[in-house]
Structure formats: C-alpha cells, structure tokens
Tab-separated table of C-alpha atoms in Angstrom:
chain	number	residue	atom	x	y	z
H	1	MET	CA	-0.319	-0.366	-0.198
H	2	SER	CA	1.489	3.202	-1.082
H	3	GLN	CA	2.347	6.085	1.375
H	4	GLN	CA	-0.312	8.050	0.113
H	5	ALA	CA	-3.043	5.566	1.091
H	6	VAL	CA	-1.898	5.371	4.299
H	7	ASP	CA	-1.345	8.975	5.713
H	8	GLY	CA	-4.000	10.579	3.903
H	9	VAL	CA	-1.770	12.821	3.002
H	10	PRO	CA	-0.456	13.670	-1.393
H	11	ARG	CA	3.220	13.081	-1.163
H	12	ARG	CA	5.403	15.462	-1.991
H	13	GLY	CA	9.180	16.250	-3.332
H	14	LYS	CA	11.813	17.956	-1.466
H	15	VAL	CA	11.787	22.315	-1.416
H	16	LEU	CA	14.940	23.090	-2.244
H	17	THR	CA	16.393	19.982	-4.690
H	18	LEU	CA	19.789	20.459	-7.268
H	19	ASP	CA	17.129	21.561	-10.072
H	20	ASN	CA	15.703	24.281	-8.147
H	21	MET	CA	18.840	25.983	-6.267
H	22	ASN	CA	20.683	28.570	-6.861
H	23	PRO	CA	22.793	28.062	-10.501
H	24	ASN	CA	25.164	30.746	-9.992
H	25	VAL	CA	26.573	28.026	-6.747
H	26	LYS	CA	26.297	25.347	-8.742
H	27	ARG	CA	28.881	26.635	-11.307
H	28	VAL	CA	30.828	26.940	-8.034
H	29	GLU	CA	34.658	25.612	-7.895
H	30	TYR	CA	37.457	26.089	-5.364
H	31	ALA	CA	39.638	23.703	-6.314
H	32	VAL	CA	41.380	24.641	-3.273
H	33	ARG	CA	38.621	22.054	-1.772
H	34	GLY	CA	37.658	20.725	-4.012
H	35	PRO	CA	37.636	16.691	-5.010
H	36	ILE	CA	41.425	16.113	-4.637
H	37	VAL	CA	41.390	17.527	-1.267
H	38	GLN	CA	37.817	15.783	-0.156
H	39	ARG	CA	40.047	12.433	-1.356
H	40	ALA	CA	42.339	13.289	0.882
H	41	VAL	CA	40.448	13.549	3.938
H	42	GLN	CA	38.824	10.152	3.111
H	43	ILE	CA	42.058	8.810	2.975
H	44	GLU	CA	43.252	10.482	6.661
H	45	LYS	CA	39.667	9.411	8.368
H	46	GLU	CA	40.865	5.472	6.242
H	47	LEU	CA	43.933	5.910	7.851
H	48	ARG	CA	42.653	6.747	11.439
H	49	GLU	CA	40.920	3.572	10.993
H	50	GLY	CA	43.541	1.475	11.093
H	51	ILE	CA	42.850	0.609	7.482
H	52	LYS	CA	46.429	-0.495	5.580
H	53	LYS	CA	48.001	2.208	3.039
H	54	PRO	CA	52.063	1.500	1.461
H	55	PHE	CA	51.971	5.993	3.781
H	56	THR	CA	51.679	6.749	7.166
H	57	GLU	CA	49.954	10.208	6.569
H	58	VAL	CA	48.877	12.464	3.963
H	59	ILE	CA	51.432	15.299	2.870
H	60	LYS	CA	48.983	18.639	2.286
H	61	ALA	CA	50.460	20.371	-0.553
H	62	ASN	CA	47.309	21.656	-1.750
H	63	ILE	CA	47.123	25.090	0.312
H	64	GLY	CA	49.142	27.665	2.783
H	65	ASP	CA	48.354	26.589	5.854
H	66	ALA	CA	51.852	27.450	7.394
H	67	HIS	CA	50.520	26.395	11.168
H	68	ALA	CA	49.648	23.173	9.424
H	69	MET	CA	53.070	22.217	8.543
H	70	GLY	CA	54.791	22.195	11.368
H	71	GLN	CA	55.385	26.208	11.560
H	72	LYS	CA	55.655	27.319	14.508
H	73	PRO	CA	53.014	30.677	16.380
H	74	ILE	CA	55.119	33.570	17.126
H	75	THR	CA	55.292	34.023	20.783
H	76	PHE	CA	54.856	37.072	21.861
H	77	LEU	CA	50.792	36.610	19.512
H	78	ARG	CA	49.747	33.854	21.060
H	79	GLN	CA	50.788	35.265	25.083
H	80	VAL	CA	48.549	38.601	23.937
H	81	LEU	CA	46.124	36.651	22.898
H	82	ALA	CA	46.090	34.373	25.726
H	83	LEU	CA	45.816	37.151	28.413
H	84	CYS	CA	42.774	38.559	26.134
H	85	SER	CA	41.253	35.286	26.174
H	86	TYR	CA	40.864	34.156	29.887
H	87	PRO	CA	42.533	37.411	31.753
H	88	GLU	CA	43.409	36.116	34.795
H	89	LEU	CA	46.706	35.853	33.474
H	90	LEU	CA	47.083	39.000	33.694
H	91	GLU	CA	47.839	38.896	37.152
H	92	ASP	CA	50.307	35.770	36.048
H	93	ASP	CA	54.738	36.746	36.179
H	94	LYS	CA	55.513	34.537	33.752
H	95	PHE	CA	54.076	36.276	30.826
H	96	PRO	CA	56.071	39.518	29.740
H	97	SER	CA	54.808	43.545	30.482
H	98	ASP	CA	54.727	44.555	27.211
H	99	ALA	CA	52.164	41.847	26.626
H	100	LYS	CA	50.293	42.249	29.000
H	101	LYS	CA	49.764	46.051	28.603
H	102	ARG	CA	48.668	44.978	24.660
H	103	ALA	CA	46.033	42.558	26.117
H	104	ARG	CA	45.122	45.627	28.171
H	105	ARG	CA	44.617	48.409	25.216
H	106	ILE	CA	42.562	45.927	23.264
H	107	LEU	CA	40.198	44.174	26.647
H	108	GLU	CA	39.539	47.919	27.482
H	109	ALA	CA	38.600	48.587	23.814
H	110	CYS	CA	36.114	45.482	24.008
H	111	GLY	CA	32.862	45.749	25.088
H	112	GLY	CA	32.721	44.842	28.624
H	113	HIS	CA	36.141	44.328	28.331
H	114	SER	CA	35.990	40.511	26.669
H	115	ILE	CA	37.367	39.869	23.185
H	116	GLY	CA	33.217	37.870	23.386
H	117	ALA	CA	31.129	40.841	22.559
H	118	TYR	CA	30.527	41.943	19.267
H	119	SER	CA	32.055	45.103	18.350
H	120	ALA	CA	31.831	47.814	15.586
H	121	SER	CA	30.878	46.429	12.072
H	122	GLN	CA	33.841	47.952	10.792
H	123	GLY	CA	36.697	46.994	13.260
H	124	ILE	CA	37.609	47.952	16.252
H	125	GLU	CA	38.313	51.774	16.615
H	126	CYS	CA	42.324	51.550	17.626
H	127	ILE	CA	42.923	48.937	15.514
H	128	ARG	CA	41.390	50.122	12.884
H	129	GLN	CA	43.480	53.573	13.852
H	130	ASP	CA	46.698	50.777	14.186
H	131	VAL	CA	45.921	49.013	11.074
H	132	ALA	CA	46.647	52.508	9.565
H	133	ALA	CA	50.103	54.156	11.096
H	134	PHE	CA	51.173	50.569	9.553
H	135	ILE	CA	49.737	51.169	6.791
H	136	GLU	CA	51.700	54.905	7.041
H	137	ARG	CA	55.245	53.177	8.040
H	138	ARG	CA	55.173	51.243	5.184
H	139	ASP	CA	54.287	53.244	3.204
H	140	GLY	CA	56.939	56.294	4.000
H	141	GLY	CA	54.546	58.817	5.422
H	142	ILE	CA	51.414	58.488	3.093
H	143	PRO	CA	48.685	59.192	5.167
H	144	SER	CA	46.315	56.152	5.457
H	145	ASN	CA	42.744	57.574	7.122
H	146	PRO	CA	41.005	55.104	9.501
H	147	ASP	CA	38.321	55.718	8.420
H	148	ASN	CA	39.289	53.871	5.152
H	149	ILE	CA	40.052	50.707	6.787
H	150	PHE	CA	37.781	47.973	7.385
H	151	LEU	CA	38.773	45.047	9.969
H	152	SER	CA	37.062	41.315	7.837
H	153	THR	CA	37.604	37.839	8.327
H	154	GLY	CA	40.636	37.278	7.164
H	155	ALA	CA	41.559	38.678	3.583
H	156	SER	CA	38.866	37.046	1.308
H	157	ASP	CA	35.460	38.481	3.395
H	158	ALA	CA	37.008	41.597	2.533
H	159	ILE	CA	37.804	40.929	-1.334
H	160	VAL	CA	33.980	39.191	-1.434
H	161	THR	CA	32.620	41.888	0.145
H	162	MET	CA	34.204	44.722	-2.391
H	163	LEU	CA	33.207	42.458	-5.164
H	164	LYS	CA	29.895	41.901	-3.865
H	165	LEU	CA	29.719	45.837	-4.488
H	166	LEU	CA	30.970	46.032	-7.723
H	167	VAL	CA	28.870	42.843	-9.681
H	168	CYS	CA	25.845	44.199	-11.323
H	169	GLY	CA	24.000	43.730	-14.909
H	170	GLU	CA	22.826	41.576	-16.926
H	171	GLY	CA	23.689	40.093	-20.372
H	172	ARG	CA	26.592	41.605	-22.170
H	173	ASP	CA	25.725	44.499	-19.676
H	174	ARG	CA	27.387	41.955	-16.762
H	175	THR	CA	30.143	43.293	-14.568
H	176	GLY	CA	33.128	41.251	-16.139
H	177	VAL	CA	36.718	41.054	-13.397
H	178	MET	CA	39.980	40.739	-14.492
H	179	ILE	CA	42.102	38.086	-12.587
H	180	SER	CA	45.761	36.434	-13.535
H	181	ILE	CA	45.761	32.624	-15.105
H	182	PRO	CA	47.208	30.274	-12.735
H	183	GLN	CA	44.563	32.192	-10.525
H	184	TYR	CA	44.120	31.861	-6.365
H	185	PRO	CA	40.480	30.260	-7.012
H	186	LEU	CA	38.942	32.351	-4.714
H	187	TYR	CA	38.684	35.049	-7.393
H	188	SER	CA	36.819	32.715	-9.416
H	189	ALA	CA	34.707	31.056	-7.118
H	190	ALA	CA	33.316	34.033	-6.210
H	191	LEU	CA	32.890	35.298	-9.547
H	192	ALA	CA	30.828	32.754	-10.450
H	193	ASP	CA	28.560	32.442	-7.046
H	194	LEU	CA	27.709	36.499	-7.644
H	195	GLY	CA	27.153	35.919	-11.728
H	196	ALA	CA	30.048	37.934	-12.290
H	197	VAL	CA	32.058	37.444	-16.021
H	198	GLN	CA	35.655	36.862	-15.232
H	199	ILE	CA	37.822	37.347	-17.669
H	200	ASN	CA	41.036	35.887	-17.957
H	201	TYR	CA	44.196	37.376	-18.564
H	202	TYR	CA	47.736	35.133	-18.677
H	203	LEU	CA	51.164	35.276	-16.440
H	204	ASP	CA	54.175	34.957	-18.659
H	205	GLU	CA	55.687	32.156	-17.557
H	206	ASP	CA	58.769	32.274	-19.820
H	207	LYS	CA	59.254	35.984	-17.965
H	208	CYS	CA	59.282	34.230	-14.310
H	209	TRP	CA	55.402	34.956	-14.843
H	210	GLY	CA	55.571	38.211	-14.998
H	211	LEU	CA	52.663	40.179	-15.895
H	212	ASP	CA	52.380	42.223	-19.578
H	213	VAL	CA	49.942	45.415	-19.867
H	214	THR	CA	49.653	44.048	-23.478
H	215	GLU	CA	48.514	41.024	-22.160
H	216	LEU	CA	45.537	43.408	-19.819
H	217	LYS	CA	44.516	45.096	-23.604
H	218	ARG	CA	43.982	41.681	-25.025
H	219	ALA	CA	42.194	40.651	-22.356
H	220	LEU	CA	40.298	43.841	-21.715
H	221	ASN	CA	38.925	44.093	-25.426
H	222	GLU	CA	38.158	40.535	-26.235
H	223	ALA	CA	35.891	40.889	-22.642
H	224	ARG	CA	34.071	43.982	-24.293
H	225	GLN	CA	32.014	41.903	-26.794
H	226	HIS	CA	30.515	39.972	-24.022
H	227	CYS	CA	30.725	42.362	-21.023
H	228	ASP	CA	31.448	45.326	-19.146
H	229	PRO	CA	35.052	44.939	-17.597
H	230	ARG	CA	35.382	46.874	-14.233
H	231	VAL	CA	37.240	45.662	-12.205
H	232	LEU	CA	40.730	44.043	-12.285
H	233	CYS	CA	42.363	42.203	-9.448
H	234	ILE	CA	45.905	41.324	-8.837
H	235	ILE	CA	47.726	39.037	-6.771
H	236	ASN	CA	51.184	40.473	-5.491
H	237	PRO	CA	53.520	38.642	-5.188
H	238	GLY	CA	51.926	36.282	-6.472
H	239	ASN	CA	49.590	33.110	-5.514
H	240	PRO	CA	50.366	31.177	-6.865
H	241	THR	CA	52.611	31.994	-9.316
H	242	GLY	CA	55.387	33.056	-6.774
H	243	GLN	CA	56.565	36.278	-8.898
H	244	VAL	CA	57.267	39.808	-6.985
H	245	GLN	CA	55.742	42.693	-9.269
H	246	SER	CA	58.137	45.610	-10.090
H	247	ARG	CA	57.490	49.045	-9.757
H	248	LYS	CA	57.290	50.083	-13.462
H	249	CYS	CA	55.091	47.106	-13.705
H	250	ILE	CA	52.926	48.395	-10.634
H	251	GLU	CA	52.632	52.207	-12.420
H	252	ASP	CA	51.896	50.370	-15.921
H	253	VAL	CA	49.041	48.408	-14.113
H	254	ILE	CA	48.218	51.578	-12.494
H	255	ARG	CA	47.824	53.727	-15.637
H	256	PHE	CA	45.871	50.985	-17.438
H	257	ALA	CA	43.373	50.975	-14.901
H	258	LYS	CA	43.180	54.804	-15.365
H	259	GLU	CA	43.063	54.849	-18.859
H	260	GLU	CA	40.186	51.587	-18.864
H	261	HIS	CA	37.963	52.978	-15.937
H	262	LEU	CA	38.893	49.857	-13.871
H	263	PHE	CA	38.840	49.651	-10.100
H	264	LEU	CA	41.687	48.170	-9.288
H	265	MET	CA	41.833	45.552	-6.501
H	266	ALA	CA	45.136	44.664	-4.729
H	267	ASP	CA	45.647	41.934	-2.732
H	268	GLU	CA	48.718	41.975	-1.136
H	269	VAL	CA	48.373	39.770	1.822
H	270	TYR	CA	51.978	37.627	0.644
H	271	GLN	CA	53.991	41.533	1.813
H	272	GLU	CA	55.986	40.459	4.236
H	273	ASN	CA	57.562	37.344	1.255
H	274	VAL	CA	59.729	38.252	-0.332
H	275	TYR	CA	63.055	36.052	-1.036
H	276	ALA	CA	65.607	36.787	-4.236
H	277	GLU	CA	68.000	39.524	-3.521
H	278	ASN	CA	66.659	41.785	-6.769
H	279	CYS	CA	62.769	41.239	-5.694
H	280	LYS	CA	61.415	44.085	-3.162
H	281	PHE	CA	57.346	44.699	-2.376
H	282	HIS	CA	56.295	48.023	-3.701
H	283	SER	CA	52.553	48.749	-2.363
H	284	PHE	CA	49.930	49.727	-4.572
H	285	LYS	CA	48.719	52.799	-2.891
H	286	LYS	CA	52.281	54.240	-2.310
H	287	VAL	CA	53.481	53.584	-5.846
H	288	LEU	CA	49.847	55.453	-6.516
H	289	PHE	CA	50.598	58.460	-4.299
H	290	GLU	CA	53.645	58.527	-6.058
H	291	MET	CA	52.947	58.393	-9.599
H	292	GLY	CA	50.892	62.123	-8.342
H	293	PRO	CA	47.113	64.045	-8.326
H	294	GLU	CA	46.289	62.383	-11.670
H	295	PHE	CA	46.645	59.470	-10.109
H	296	SER	CA	46.402	59.809	-6.216
H	297	SER	CA	43.126	61.257	-6.862
H	298	THR	CA	40.739	59.079	-9.416
H	299	VAL	CA	42.180	56.074	-9.440
H	300	GLU	CA	39.754	53.801	-7.227
H	301	MET	CA	41.233	51.511	-5.118
H	302	ALA	CA	40.648	48.545	-2.396
H	303	SER	CA	44.406	46.899	-0.744
H	304	PHE	CA	43.567	43.902	1.007
H	305	HIS	CA	46.341	42.361	3.993
H	306	SER	CA	45.851	39.293	6.389
H	307	THR	CA	47.083	37.735	9.710
H	308	SER	CA	46.999	34.413	7.424
H	309	LYS	CA	50.041	34.434	5.483
H	310	CYS	CA	54.217	35.536	6.344
H	311	TYR	CA	55.806	35.218	9.030
H	312	MET	CA	52.246	35.049	10.911
H	313	GLY	CA	50.647	31.547	9.467
H	314	GLU	CA	47.426	32.774	11.806
H	315	CYS	CA	45.651	30.971	8.566
H	316	GLY	CA	42.424	29.936	11.625
H	317	PHE	CA	41.946	32.786	13.883
H	318	ARG	CA	40.790	35.052	10.683
H	319	GLY	CA	41.934	38.448	10.953
H	320	GLY	CA	42.098	40.300	8.186
H	321	TYR	CA	40.983	44.546	5.957
H	322	MET	CA	41.229	46.411	3.685
H	323	GLU	CA	41.923	50.227	2.260
H	324	LEU	CA	39.639	52.039	0.370
H	325	ILE	CA	40.923	54.761	-1.750
H	326	ASN	CA	39.321	57.320	-3.531
H	327	LEU	CA	35.944	55.272	-3.195
H	328	ASP	CA	32.434	57.318	-3.677
H	329	PRO	CA	31.002	58.246	0.120
H	330	GLU	CA	27.698	57.047	-1.163
H	331	VAL	CA	28.712	53.772	-2.103
H	332	LYS	CA	31.023	53.986	1.103
H	333	ALA	CA	27.765	54.321	2.743
H	334	GLN	CA	26.435	51.218	0.911
H	335	LEU	CA	29.311	49.712	2.394
H	336	ILE	CA	29.207	50.016	5.939
H	337	LYS	CA	25.432	48.801	5.559
H	338	LEU	CA	26.240	45.326	3.880
H	339	VAL	CA	29.576	44.864	6.130
H	340	SER	CA	26.767	45.495	9.125
H	341	VAL	CA	24.865	42.465	8.380
H	342	ARG	CA	27.845	40.282	9.487
H	343	LEU	CA	27.611	42.408	12.341
H	344	CYS	CA	31.518	42.154	13.203
H	345	PRO	CA	34.633	40.458	12.146
H	346	PRO	CA	35.745	38.155	14.573
H	347	ILE	CA	37.151	39.775	17.754
H	348	PRO	CA	39.982	37.306	18.081
H	349	GLY	CA	41.215	37.323	15.051
H	350	GLN	CA	40.656	42.126	15.148
H	351	ALA	CA	43.695	41.019	17.961
H	352	LEU	CA	45.727	39.417	16.254
H	353	LEU	CA	45.657	41.439	13.706
H	354	ASP	CA	46.668	44.074	16.146
H	355	LEU	CA	50.080	42.577	17.756
H	356	VAL	CA	50.731	41.575	13.581
H	357	VAL	CA	50.653	46.224	12.561
H	358	ASN	CA	51.937	47.466	16.156
H	359	PRO	CA	54.935	44.419	16.578
H	360	PRO	CA	56.855	44.672	19.553
H	361	GLN	CA	59.546	47.575	19.392
H	362	PRO	CA	62.781	47.875	20.733
H	363	ASN	CA	62.474	49.307	24.165
H	364	GLU	CA	60.101	46.655	24.633
H	365	PRO	CA	60.726	43.118	26.934
H	366	SER	CA	59.481	40.185	24.342
H	367	TYR	CA	61.426	42.269	20.774
H	368	THR	CA	64.199	40.437	20.971
H	369	THR	CA	62.536	37.344	21.154
H	370	PHE	CA	59.530	38.278	18.085
H	371	THR	CA	62.564	39.534	16.169
H	372	LYS	CA	64.121	36.363	15.784
H	373	GLU	CA	61.536	34.084	15.611
H	374	ARG	CA	59.800	35.591	13.483
H	375	THR	CA	63.456	36.018	11.368
H	376	ALA	CA	63.739	32.159	11.270
H	377	VAL	CA	61.011	31.809	10.105
H	378	LEU	CA	61.518	33.924	6.575
H	379	ALA	CA	64.802	32.274	6.275
H	380	THR	CA	62.704	28.882	6.528
H	381	LEU	CA	60.405	30.399	4.159
H	382	ALA	CA	63.013	31.423	2.005
H	383	GLU	CA	65.303	28.364	2.378
H	384	LYS	CA	61.708	25.764	1.318
H	385	ALA	CA	61.546	28.447	-1.895
H	386	GLN	CA	64.933	27.715	-2.604
H	387	LEU	CA	64.967	24.479	-2.294
H	388	THR	CA	61.672	23.366	-4.051
H	389	GLU	CA	62.645	25.597	-6.766
H	390	GLN	CA	66.340	23.120	-7.347
H	391	ILE	CA	64.291	19.771	-6.879
H	392	PHE	CA	61.818	19.908	-9.063
H	393	ASN	CA	63.968	20.960	-12.155
H	394	THR	CA	65.833	18.410	-11.807
H	395	VAL	CA	63.273	15.897	-12.496
H	396	PRO	CA	62.408	15.176	-16.205
H	397	GLY	CA	59.247	16.984	-17.384
H	398	ILE	CA	59.665	19.061	-14.986
H	399	THR	CA	60.863	23.064	-15.216
H	400	CYS	CA	60.319	25.395	-12.267
H	401	ASN	CA	60.398	29.635	-12.171
H	402	PRO	CA	62.341	30.515	-9.456
H	403	VAL	CA	60.435	31.196	-6.040
H	404	GLN	CA	60.389	35.419	-5.503
H	405	GLY	CA	58.145	35.359	-2.999
H	406	ALA	CA	55.168	34.213	-1.563
H	407	MET	CA	54.490	31.070	-0.323
H	408	TYR	CA	53.948	28.337	-3.480
H	409	THR	CA	56.316	26.947	-5.903
H	410	PHE	CA	54.319	26.421	-9.186
H	411	PRO	CA	55.898	23.956	-11.440
H	412	ARG	CA	54.952	23.317	-15.543
H	413	ILE	CA	54.878	19.752	-15.728
H	414	THR	CA	54.366	18.283	-19.055
H	415	LEU	CA	52.196	15.132	-19.489
H	416	PRO	CA	52.903	13.327	-21.680
H	417	GLN	CA	50.089	11.838	-24.747
H	418	LYS	CA	49.520	8.767	-23.081
H	419	ALA	CA	48.641	10.108	-19.970
H	420	ILE	CA	46.145	13.031	-21.637
H	421	ASP	CA	44.442	9.985	-23.608
H	422	GLU	CA	43.439	7.861	-20.815
H	423	ALA	CA	42.644	11.142	-18.692
H	424	LYS	CA	39.825	11.388	-21.479
H	425	VAL	CA	38.564	7.769	-21.503
H	426	CYS	CA	38.377	7.376	-17.989
H	427	SER	CA	36.310	8.633	-15.590
H	428	ILE	CA	37.659	10.050	-13.252
H	429	TYR	CA	36.194	12.836	-10.403
H	430	THR	CA	35.860	14.730	-13.601
H	431	PRO	CA	36.970	13.718	-16.869
H	432	HIS	CA	38.566	14.850	-19.972
H	433	GLN	CA	40.677	17.562	-17.279
H	434	PRO	CA	44.029	15.722	-17.918
H	435	ASP	CA	45.483	18.030	-14.824
H	436	LEU	CA	43.028	16.955	-12.602
H	437	PHE	CA	43.172	13.352	-13.898
H	438	ASP	CA	47.262	13.123	-13.131
H	439	CYS	CA	46.544	15.030	-9.817
H	440	THR	CA	44.336	11.590	-8.542
H	441	LYS	CA	47.806	9.595	-9.604
H	442	TYR	CA	49.671	11.066	-6.583
H	443	GLU	CA	46.897	9.363	-4.592
H	444	PHE	CA	49.764	6.203	-4.430
H	445	VAL	CA	52.292	8.871	-2.353
H	446	CYS	CA	49.626	10.542	-0.646
H	447	VAL	CA	50.756	13.646	-1.597
H	448	CYS	CA	47.609	16.006	-1.607
H	449	VAL	CA	48.035	18.841	-4.239
H	450	ASN	CA	46.499	21.513	-6.278
H	451	ARG	CA	45.649	22.019	-9.979
H	452	LYS	CA	45.185	25.174	-11.172
H	453	ARG	CA	45.049	24.536	-15.777
H	454	VAL	CA	47.263	27.470	-17.914
H	455	ARG	CA	46.961	28.177	-20.987
H	456	SER	CA	47.710	25.060	-22.956
H	457	GLN	CA	45.394	22.534	-23.091
H	458	THR	CA	47.797	19.339	-23.283
H	459	CYS	CA	50.826	20.802	-21.472
H	460	SER	CA	48.859	21.562	-17.571
H	461	THR	CA	50.341	22.713	-14.192
H	462	VAL	CA	49.629	21.818	-10.919
C-alpha cells in the first residue's frame, strides 16, 4: 500500500533540490577545497580507522596553511591572545609586561572588557587606527585614514565583500572582473557565485610569470564584446606563481586602470614574503600616490592584507583588513550597511591583526624573542622556496621558475600524450581534464596537491 493511501496526505518532493537551487552555487568551483582535497580527507579518515596504505600520513601541498605543516606560533602573538582570552592571566608573572600592556589596551576597547563581545561592524576603532599607522610606516609617510579601513574575517571576506559591491547588470551588461591565470581559486569561485563574468589575463611563464599590459589590453578588448569590464584584480606577491612585481610593472598597471576606468583590487597578503635578492615589495597605494594627483585622486582601489600569511601563518584566527582609496562616499555608506549584516569580524582575529601591525618595539621586553622568531620563519620559507625550485628542476618533464615570493612553488609538469589520452577515457572525478586526472595519481604517494590549469590544454601545471 502506498504512503499516500496510508496517511491520506499527498506526497511531495523536497522543497530544495538540485534543479531549483541557486544555479550560481552549482557553478562554483574551489580547487583548494575541491574533489582532490575531499579524497585526501577520506584517506586520512581511513588511516585513522586502521586501513592499511603504503604510507602513514597525507602530505598537504594544496594550501598555504603554515601551522598545519608544523610552523610554530610566534610567542608574543599567542601570549597576548591568551591574556585577552583569559584575563586572569594578567596577574601571572610569567607573561612579559609589554604583552600585558597590549592585552589590556585591546580589552579596554572591547564591550565589557571581553573579546567575547561584538565590536563595531567596521572593526574596533583603536585597531583600525593601528592599521592606518602601520600603512603609513610601510608607505613612507603617505597618510592613511582609519575611516577607510575595514577589518574583515581574513582577506577573503573583504575581497568577496568588495566584489558584491562591484558586480551588477545582466546579459552583455554584466560586470566583468579581470583575474590572473594561473589563479587563486577564491576569485573564480566568488565570481561564479555572484554571477559575474570572469575575464582571464595570462601571466608569462617564460618571463618568471611576469604581467604585461599588452596582455591586459588583449583580455579587456575581447571581454568588451560580451560584458562590461569594471574590475582588475592583482595578486602581489603572486599566488600561486610566486612572482614579485617590479615598481615599473605596478605603475603600468595603475596607468592602465586609469585609462580604462577600472576599479583596482590589490591582494597584498604576502607582502612580507619576498625572498629573491633583486626583488622588493611595493604596495600599490604607495606607487599610486607617488605617481601624483593625476592618479592618486582618481584611481579607485581596495587593497587587502591578512594575518594568515607572511611570518604569522595564523590562518584559523581569520584576521584581515582592506583599505579603500577614492571610494564614492555614497558607495561607502552602502558598504558600511553591507558589513553590518554580518555584525563584526571575529574579535580574536581583530586582536591578532593589531599585534601584527603593531609588533614589539626595540625598547620592549618581547622584542628580541619576537624578532628572532620572525626572522627564523621567513628564512625557513626562503630556504624552502629555493629548495623546492631546485628539486623540481632536476626531475625530467618538470620545470620551475625561481620563487621570488609568497608561499608556493608553481612548476610546469609536461604530461605525456599517453596520460592525456587515458584521462579522456577515464571517469575519475571529472573526465577530459588531464591535469585533474594526473593529480589523482598522487594518491599512491599520498601528496595532496592543487590543480590550476594554464592556457595550454596539453601541457598543464598542478
């Protein structure tokens, strides 16, 4: 007898199904947490359950999570966070006086003197002031207004928030957003979710993943046939390609943005991760203002930073900020409304950010240990960058550019024709994608990697 006949109630399907859900969500792909990573998680579970494998652990080479790979936290950062989390420790003599002073200042800025309270949606005011002071020091005295600083749940949150403001239109009027290829998948995932048009511009692998304005113009002109390009996203130092842009390159990009009336988004979360001797980090804001009022008073820009990278590696605390330049005041009011919906960024993340932009000074007791630990972390990252580059270049079929900065080595792996042909007939995860097929083969040695295809369909990189 049917269920309907027993209960006398018409049988209905699910309210939410794959057919009637938001179609943009189905278009989202985020390789950093995609099918290969999901398989790695399953393998870890199998290992814990005692299932025998030819290995004992999964090596995670798919994401920049320093602490997960064994990097130790910076003592001063964790001391202050511990004091903020459990203020009774302020009476403990084991903690240095400068750590206690920072903790008291942060707690005094929190509701009820507790990091468990909400803050203003834009972030705690004194922390935004410290961020502005940090930017001014970094950029040689160029002013920074705390009112233009928005604290965020990591840089990713701020990037997606800005894209929400920028994306509009339908059909050929849909907003187009220019992103670099090879890319960091956050951008393509966010654009798919928002219904924007992804405009790919390609970095030049033969020139150490250099950015050429000629390529930007090509991508822009082609895109104008089917969308309204409004945004140019730059990652410097590069993720996943590890290049550090020269000052001249940044100037050229700024001129291009001005000429083509584009909003600039400068992702600068790896700004302290520069290893090559002939390279130096230049912030887009500093270069913009040094180019004079013609540019500094007209080019609209948002720049982003995070506590997740550099020497800190504190990914889990989700601390970050963005600084806005030349944003329309009426749009800024709408942004304040938008961030108010999510109430506020996590207070521990805000506290951590404050310590990053305002670290121990030479006359303070924590300075020596802090400096020693910071220097050691950056030196280790530089050593690993050089080591991985050298090792890759000894393997037949693999070539790798020098890693100038950031946290990733991005080699070119030439796939044999036989592997490409096999991928086309095998239904492993997604058929007809040789690079994804190749990544699955790493299961035999249990290295979890990330795949980011470049222009060529027969010569891919993972």
